[in-house]
Tab-separated table of C-alpha atoms in Angstrom:
chain	number	residue	atom	x	y	z
A	1264	MET	CA	-8.191	123.143	63.680
A	1265	ARG	CA	-8.858	121.375	66.197
A	1266	ALA	CA	-9.533	118.437	64.789
A	1267	VAL	CA	-5.704	118.584	62.642
A	1268	LYS	CA	-4.004	119.516	65.922
A	1269	ALA	CA	-5.754	117.070	68.004
A	1270	LYS	CA	-4.034	114.587	65.258
A	1271	VAL	CA	-0.500	116.076	65.153
A	1272	GLU	CA	-0.950	115.697	69.007
A	1273	GLY	CA	-2.106	111.687	68.380
A	1274	TRP	CA	0.828	110.995	66.604
A	1275	ARG	CA	3.690	112.613	68.821
A	1276	GLY	CA	2.296	110.530	71.614
A	1277	TRP	CA	2.335	107.460	69.040
A	1278	GLY	CA	5.981	108.543	68.427
A	1279	ARG	CA	6.626	108.977	72.151
A	1280	GLY	CA	6.132	105.704	73.353
A	1281	ARG	CA	7.088	104.385	70.500
A	1282	GLY	CA	10.483	105.425	71.226
A	1283	LYS	CA	10.232	104.475	75.001
A	1284	SER	CA	9.255	100.704	74.340
A	1285	GLY	CA	11.745	100.581	71.908
A	1286	CYS	CA	14.471	102.184	73.708
A	1287	CYS	CA	16.038	98.881	75.913
A	1288	SER	CA	15.114	96.811	72.667
A	1289	PHE	CA	18.295	99.446	70.203
A	1290	LYS	CA	20.362	98.891	73.019
A	1291	ARG	CA	20.154	94.863	73.534
A	1292	ILE	CA	19.617	94.701	69.893
A	1293	THR	CA	23.474	96.495	69.433
A	1294	VAL	CA	25.619	94.349	72.405
A	1295	VAL	CA	24.462	91.767	70.861
A	1296	ALA	CA	25.983	92.509	67.052
A	1297	CYS	CA	29.394	93.905	69.035
A	1298	CYS	CA	29.188	90.549	70.282
A	1299	VAL	CA	28.878	88.804	67.378
A	1300	ASN	CA	30.847	91.232	65.752
A	1301	LEU	CA	34.068	90.037	68.055
A	1302	VAL	CA	33.293	86.276	68.273
A	1303	ALA	CA	34.348	86.569	64.478
A	1304	ALA	CA	37.169	88.469	64.530
A	1305	LEU	CA	38.288	86.051	67.303
A	1306	LEU	CA	37.810	83.304	64.860
A	1307	VAL	CA	39.552	84.863	61.621
A	1308	LEU	CA	42.564	85.444	64.252
A	1309	ARG	CA	42.251	82.295	65.311
A	1310	SER	CA	42.339	80.125	61.519
A	1311	PHE	CA	45.239	82.989	60.239
A	1312	ASP	CA	47.058	81.939	63.160
A	1313	THR	CA	46.755	77.580	63.348
A	1314	SER	CA	47.440	77.927	59.419
A	1315	PHE	CA	50.554	78.927	59.753
A	1316	PHE	CA	51.198	76.053	61.559
A	1317	LEU	CA	49.003	73.559	59.631
A	1318	PHE	CA	49.790	74.328	55.835
A	1319	PRO	CA	53.587	74.993	54.786
A	1320	SER	CA	55.100	79.197	55.506
A	1321	TYR	CA	57.529	80.783	53.385
A	1322	GLY	CA	61.098	81.281	53.784
A	1323	PHE	CA	62.953	84.520	53.438
A	1324	ASN	CA	64.539	83.611	49.850
A	1325	GLY	CA	60.405	82.884	49.089
A	1326	ASN	CA	60.479	78.975	49.327
A	1327	LEU	CA	57.974	76.992	50.859
A	1328	PHE	CA	58.944	75.344	55.084
A	1329	SER	CA	57.811	71.769	54.752
A	1330	VAL	CA	55.944	71.158	57.923
A	1331	ASP	CA	58.452	69.318	58.761
A	1332	GLN	CA	60.664	72.177	58.246
A	1333	VAL	CA	58.373	74.042	61.064
A	1334	GLU	CA	58.599	71.599	63.664
A	1335	ARG	CA	62.077	71.710	63.338
A	1336	ILE	CA	62.033	75.276	63.649
A	1337	GLU	CA	59.777	75.557	66.640
A	1338	GLU	CA	61.658	73.213	68.425
A	1339	SER	CA	64.724	74.436	67.824
A	1340	ILE	CA	63.645	77.763	69.588
A	1341	ARG	CA	62.433	76.019	72.498
A	1342	VAL	CA	65.207	74.458	72.821
A	1343	ARG	CA	67.046	78.113	72.647
A	1344	ARG	CA	64.721	79.270	75.520
A	1345	GLU	CA	65.486	76.224	77.807
A	1346	ALA	CA	69.084	77.391	77.107
A	1347	GLU	CA	68.961	80.709	78.038
A	1348	TYR	CA	71.027	81.210	82.114
A	1349	VAL	CA	67.524	82.975	83.188
A	1350	ASP	CA	68.040	82.227	86.031
A	1351	LEU	CA	71.817	83.007	86.358
A	1352	VAL	CA	72.115	86.355	84.906
A	1353	ARG	CA	69.418	87.419	87.334
A	1354	ALA	CA	71.685	85.925	90.163
A	1355	VAL	CA	74.651	87.896	88.762
A	1356	ARG	CA	72.746	91.117	88.402
A	1357	LYS	CA	71.664	91.333	91.599
A	1358	LEU	CA	74.516	90.103	93.159
A	1359	SER	CA	76.318	93.104	90.820
A	1360	LYS	CA	73.802	95.295	92.550
A	1361	GLU	CA	75.050	94.430	96.359
A	1362	LEU	CA	78.382	94.843	95.631
A	1363	SER	CA	77.538	97.995	93.482
A	1364	LYS	CA	75.137	99.140	97.193
A	1365	GLU	CA	77.633	97.761	99.439
A	1366	GLN	CA	80.928	99.199	97.693
A	1367	LYS	CA	78.523	102.560	98.155
A	1368	ARG	CA	78.695	102.051	101.758
A	1369	GLY	CA	82.111	101.718	102.769
A	1370	LEU	CA	82.994	104.726	100.304
A	1371	LYS	CA	80.263	107.265	102.111
A	1372	LEU	CA	82.984	108.748	104.580
A	1373	PRO	CA	83.003	111.975	106.038
A	1374	GLN	CA	84.996	114.491	104.173
A	1375	ASN	CA	86.801	115.359	107.044
A	1376	VAL	CA	87.969	111.947	107.821
A	1377	LYS	CA	88.559	111.071	104.288
A	1378	GLN	CA	91.290	114.513	104.856
A	1379	LYS	CA	92.298	113.288	108.196
A	1380	LEU	CA	93.034	109.857	107.178
A	1381	ALA	CA	95.075	111.143	103.797
A	1382	ASN	CA	97.335	113.871	105.768
A	1383	GLU	CA	98.104	111.151	108.255
A	1384	ILE	CA	99.676	108.598	104.971
A	1385	LEU	CA	101.041	111.831	103.670
A	1386	GLN	CA	103.292	112.265	106.726
A	1387	ARG	CA	103.801	108.626	107.178
A	1388	LEU	CA	105.443	108.756	103.439
A	1389	GLN	CA	107.144	111.970	103.737
A	1390	GLY	CA	108.851	110.979	107.688
A	1391	ASP	CA	109.965	107.949	106.790
A	1392	ASN	CA	111.467	109.665	103.045
A	1393	VAL	CA	109.979	106.783	100.801
A	1394	ASP	CA	109.405	109.096	98.283
A	1395	THR	CA	111.638	108.115	95.344
A	1396	ASN	CA	111.076	103.959	96.288
A	1397	VAL	CA	107.588	102.378	95.111
A	1398	THR	CA	108.224	99.580	97.090
A	1399	LYS	CA	108.925	101.145	100.559
A	1400	GLN	CA	105.817	103.812	99.539
A	1401	ARG	CA	103.983	100.372	98.890
A	1402	GLU	CA	105.005	98.527	102.033
A	1403	THR	CA	105.012	101.863	104.898
A	1404	VAL	CA	100.952	102.883	103.549
A	1405	ASP	CA	100.381	98.537	104.156
A	1406	LEU	CA	102.038	99.157	107.993
A	1407	TRP	CA	100.040	102.233	107.919
A	1408	ARG	CA	96.738	100.072	107.439
A	1409	ILE	CA	97.279	97.009	109.430
A	1410	GLU	CA	98.396	100.141	112.451
A	1411	LYS	CA	94.943	102.020	112.325
A	1412	LEU	CA	92.962	98.541	111.457
A	1413	GLU	CA	94.274	97.692	114.623
A	1414	GLU	CA	93.427	100.910	116.915
A	1415	VAL	CA	89.616	100.791	114.301
A	1416	LYS	CA	89.096	97.168	116.147
A	1417	ARG	CA	90.316	98.599	119.383
A	1418	VAL	CA	87.200	100.844	119.444
A	1419	THR	CA	84.796	98.855	117.926
A	1420	THR	CA	85.290	95.804	120.414
A	1421	SER	CA	86.077	98.009	123.026
A	1422	LYS	CA	83.359	98.897	125.634
A	1423	SER	CA	84.604	101.550	127.538
A	1424	ASN	CA	86.020	104.307	125.967
A	1425	ILE	CA	89.743	104.354	125.197
A	1426	ASP	CA	92.777	107.069	124.299
A	1427	SER	CA	91.466	107.028	120.106
A	1428	SER	CA	91.067	109.943	118.321
A	1429	ILE	CA	88.834	108.459	116.090
A	1430	SER	CA	85.033	107.767	117.385
A	1431	TYR	CA	82.632	104.757	117.387
A	1432	GLN	CA	81.022	105.569	114.655
A	1433	GLU	CA	83.774	106.547	112.254
A	1434	ALA	CA	85.270	103.404	113.042
A	1435	LYS	CA	82.699	101.100	112.216
A	1436	MET	CA	83.045	102.984	108.897
A	1437	LEU	CA	86.698	102.635	108.828
A	1438	LYS	CA	86.809	98.855	109.269
A	1439	ARG	CA	84.573	98.167	106.080
A	1440	VAL	CA	86.227	100.617	104.380
A	1441	LEU	CA	90.035	99.295	105.594
A	1442	GLU	CA	88.916	95.552	104.992
A	1443	SER	CA	87.767	95.512	102.428
A	1444	ASN	CA	87.697	98.693	100.115
A	1445	TRP	CA	91.435	100.016	100.927
A	1446	LEU	CA	92.033	100.108	96.463
A	1447	MET	CA	89.124	102.526	95.889
A	1448	PHE	CA	89.272	104.152	99.442
A	1449	LEU	CA	93.195	105.235	98.331
A	1450	GLU	CA	92.020	106.062	94.632
A	1451	GLY	CA	89.310	108.177	96.757
A	1452	ILE	CA	91.434	110.404	98.339
A	1453	GLY	CA	94.231	110.880	95.143
A	1454	LEU	CA	96.875	108.240	96.646
A	1455	TRP	CA	97.910	105.871	93.820
A	1456	ILE	CA	101.183	103.500	93.958
A	1457	PRO	CA	101.834	101.435	90.965
A	1458	ALA	CA	101.808	97.660	91.240
A	1459	ASP	CA	104.716	95.254	91.569
A	1460	VAL	CA	105.485	93.682	87.821
A	1461	ILE	CA	107.338	90.374	88.634
A	1462	HIS	CA	108.262	88.890	85.167
A	1463	THR	CA	109.400	85.212	85.612
A	1464	GLU	CA	110.540	83.612	82.686
A	1465	HIS	CA	109.540	79.805	81.562
A	1466	ASN	CA	112.381	77.812	80.144
A	1467	ASP	CA	109.844	75.404	78.319
A	1468	LYS	CA	112.669	75.223	75.572
A	1469	PRO	CA	113.389	71.292	74.729
A	1470	LYS	CA	117.150	70.299	75.751
A	1471	ASP	CA	118.096	70.055	72.079
A	1472	GLU	CA	116.509	72.747	71.196
A	1473	GLN	CA	119.178	75.341	69.896
A	1474	ASP	CA	118.929	79.217	70.118
A	1475	LEU	CA	117.465	81.283	67.647
A	1476	GLU	CA	120.122	83.924	68.462
A	1477	GLU	CA	122.439	81.156	68.217
A	1478	ILE	CA	121.984	80.074	65.424
A	1479	ILE	CA	124.848	80.650	62.681
A	1480	PRO	CA	124.080	81.379	59.339
A	1481	GLY	CA	125.666	79.051	56.774
A	1482	ARG	CA	126.904	75.600	56.256
A	1483	PRO	CA	127.605	73.633	59.988
A	1484	LEU	CA	130.582	74.005	61.216
A	1485	PRO	CA	133.197	70.476	61.144
A	1486	PRO	CA	134.828	68.947	64.595
A	1487	GLU	CA	138.419	70.247	63.596
A	1488	CYS	CA	137.123	73.809	63.743
A	1489	HIS	CA	136.305	73.527	67.437
A	1490	ALA	CA	133.918	76.712	67.260
A	1491	GLU	CA	132.944	78.771	70.603
A	1492	LEU	CA	130.397	80.907	70.806
A	1493	HIS	CA	130.795	84.189	72.236
A	1494	THR	CA	134.437	84.344	72.172
A	1495	ASP	CA	137.687	86.478	71.055
A	1496	TYR	CA	140.971	84.756	70.867
A	1497	ASP	CA	143.746	86.445	70.830
A	1498	GLY	CA	147.058	86.497	68.508
A	1499	ALA	CA	148.813	87.151	65.783
A	1500	ALA	CA	147.375	88.323	62.844
A	1501	VAL	CA	148.088	86.136	59.417
A	1502	ARG	CA	145.187	87.502	57.487
A	1503	TRP	CA	143.512	91.193	58.457
A	1504	GLY	CA	139.874	90.316	58.411
A	1505	LEU	CA	139.300	94.182	57.803
A	1506	THR	CA	139.920	92.944	53.957
A	1507	HIS	CA	138.987	89.606	54.567
A	1508	HIS	CA	135.601	88.232	54.332
A	1509	LYS	CA	133.367	85.448	54.480
A	1510	ASP	CA	130.009	84.347	53.668
A	1511	SER	CA	130.107	81.811	57.316
A	1512	ALA	CA	132.086	80.776	59.917
A	1513	ALA	CA	132.597	77.223	57.997
A	1514	ASP	CA	134.481	79.698	55.165
A	1515	CYS	CA	136.486	81.419	57.965
A	1516	CYS	CA	137.626	77.998	59.710
A	1517	GLN	CA	138.223	76.211	56.605
A	1518	ALA	CA	140.619	79.059	55.373
A	1519	CYS	CA	142.610	78.673	58.801
A	1520	LEU	CA	142.716	75.313	57.940
A	1521	ASP	CA	144.080	75.307	53.943
A	1522	GLN	CA	146.525	78.317	55.234
A	1523	ALA	CA	148.098	76.152	57.446
A	1524	LYS	CA	148.593	73.473	54.711
A	1525	HIS	CA	150.129	75.735	52.656
A	1526	PRO	CA	151.192	78.881	54.260
A	1527	LYS	CA	153.251	81.148	51.965
A	1528	PRO	CA	156.930	81.638	52.274
A	1529	GLY	CA	157.847	83.471	55.826
A	1530	GLU	CA	154.352	83.059	56.213
A	1531	LYS	CA	152.920	81.779	59.856
A	1532	LYS	CA	150.639	78.939	60.062
A	1533	CYS	CA	146.915	79.773	61.162
A	1534	ASN	CA	146.097	77.936	63.928
A	1535	ILE	CA	143.234	80.509	65.377
A	1536	TRP	CA	140.067	82.127	63.614
A	1537	VAL	CA	137.789	84.486	64.941
A	1538	TYR	CA	134.430	85.538	62.477
A	1539	CYS	CA	132.048	87.842	63.267
A	1540	PRO	CA	127.935	86.758	62.506
A	1541	SER	CA	126.286	89.211	63.567
A	1542	GLU	CA	124.637	91.857	60.835
A	1543	PHE	CA	125.411	94.768	62.934
A	1544	GLY	CA	128.990	94.279	63.369
A	1545	CYS	CA	131.458	93.317	65.982
A	1546	TYR	CA	132.707	95.520	68.746
A	1547	SER	CA	136.304	95.792	68.881
A	1548	PRO	CA	137.997	98.178	71.618
A	1549	ASP	CA	140.889	99.220	68.493
A	1550	ILE	CA	140.010	102.265	66.161
A	1551	TYR	CA	138.786	100.194	63.282
A	1552	GLU	CA	134.570	99.874	62.416
A	1553	HIS	CA	134.653	95.981	62.746
A	1554	LYS	CA	132.107	94.896	59.971
A	1555	HIS	CA	129.914	91.440	59.400
A	1556	GLN	CA	131.753	88.819	57.804
A	1557	GLU	CA	134.744	89.869	58.551
A	1558	CYS	CA	137.406	86.582	58.980
A	1559	TRP	CA	140.046	86.973	60.925
A	1560	LEU	CA	143.403	84.585	60.763
A	1561	LYS	CA	145.802	83.960	63.780
A	1562	GLN	CA	148.650	82.921	65.352
A	1563	ALA	CA	149.500	81.891	68.851
A	1564	GLU	CA	151.510	79.256	69.674
A	1565	LYS	CA	149.859	79.149	73.307
A	1566	PRO	CA	146.050	80.362	72.575
A	1567	ARG	CA	144.632	83.130	75.253
A	1568	LEU	CA	141.275	84.287	75.332
A	1569	ASN	CA	140.462	87.961	74.839
A	1570	PHE	CA	136.987	87.391	75.516
A	1571	LYS	CA	134.964	84.775	76.877
A	1572	ASP	CA	130.708	85.021	77.236
A	1573	LYS	CA	129.944	88.913	78.203
A	1574	TYR	CA	132.351	91.701	78.950
A	1575	SER	CA	132.125	92.352	82.746
A	1576	LYS	CA	131.097	95.513	84.496
A	1577	SER	CA	134.437	97.096	85.551
A	1578	TYR	CA	134.972	97.066	81.516
A	1579	ARG	CA	131.983	97.791	80.876
A	1580	LYS	CA	132.156	101.260	82.587
A	1581	LYS	CA	135.290	102.142	80.893
A	1582	HIS	CA	134.236	101.015	77.776
A	1583	PRO	CA	130.435	102.785	77.508
A	1584	ASN	CA	130.243	101.065	73.728
A	1585	ALA	CA	130.987	97.554	74.652
A	1586	PRO	CA	127.685	95.347	74.305
A	1587	ILE	CA	127.243	92.732	77.369
A	1588	VAL	CA	127.138	89.836	75.296
A	1589	VAL	CA	130.970	89.806	73.367
A	1590	PRO	CA	129.379	89.212	69.432
A	1591	TRP	CA	132.569	86.878	67.779
A	1592	MET	CA	132.883	83.718	67.125
A	1593	SER	CA	136.713	81.698	67.849
A	1594	GLY	CA	137.921	78.336	67.553
A	1595	VAL	CA	141.215	77.284	67.792
A	1596	VAL	CA	142.243	74.599	65.395
A	1597	GLY	CA	145.932	72.006	64.345
A	1598	ALA	CA	148.956	71.712	66.663
């Protein structure tokens, strides 16, 4: 038994001695193996990366890209990246942040100061009785702003105490608000005044071009018709237009000329024609409803105008249904 135990103890000692002497060598072998694997992986990845550029690639439709096409793609990507205004975008973002901070600093007025200023503006508006006139409201508010800004400047520039209800700190904040953040301040206190809308008509039409409203449908009028737009001549009726319609003003004028050449016995000769070119009908102060294409043939020894160009304000006041512009067109023919 003692011999067996001695033999076992010998084997144990040999194992412990071998483990201690080989511990470092195992770690070294493990580290070396890991390094070799890492280097091999890097070489494989590099071969995949270079193969993309060295060998033809596949497009979206499955066709191969040639080396020349790949180079062009790379060149286009490079040019596109260089064309991006990175510095400009960064500068704009930085400026926007600074402006927003400045605006926030300018609007950080104490609530009691805001309320006091709002009350002053309302008192000024009520005192001047301009509640119904937007232009006067804007002028009153602008005048208050100018006066308040002068007061604020006096407070900020004066070294001695002056008679003012505004403290030095409030004056500094108000100066910034009144000079640069005025509109935002008005929105902050809930005051909104509509802006003036200035409408300017530019007459850029060629000289020889006729207005669309002045274009008369039908064949051109001959010179002997002496046509006058927006004109209504008075005279004794030769043919009533209520039952006498023509397709165009030229036809109406021709009817007057034909009637003057061949009048019936006891019939007056036509020397005035009056036509309604409007599809919506033409206004007249009588009791009848005058429709499109009415053609009135009249006679007068001394033709006299009923209306020309526009109805006067006094006439439209007495006749509310009258339009602004005279819708009829007329002409005096023959002698």
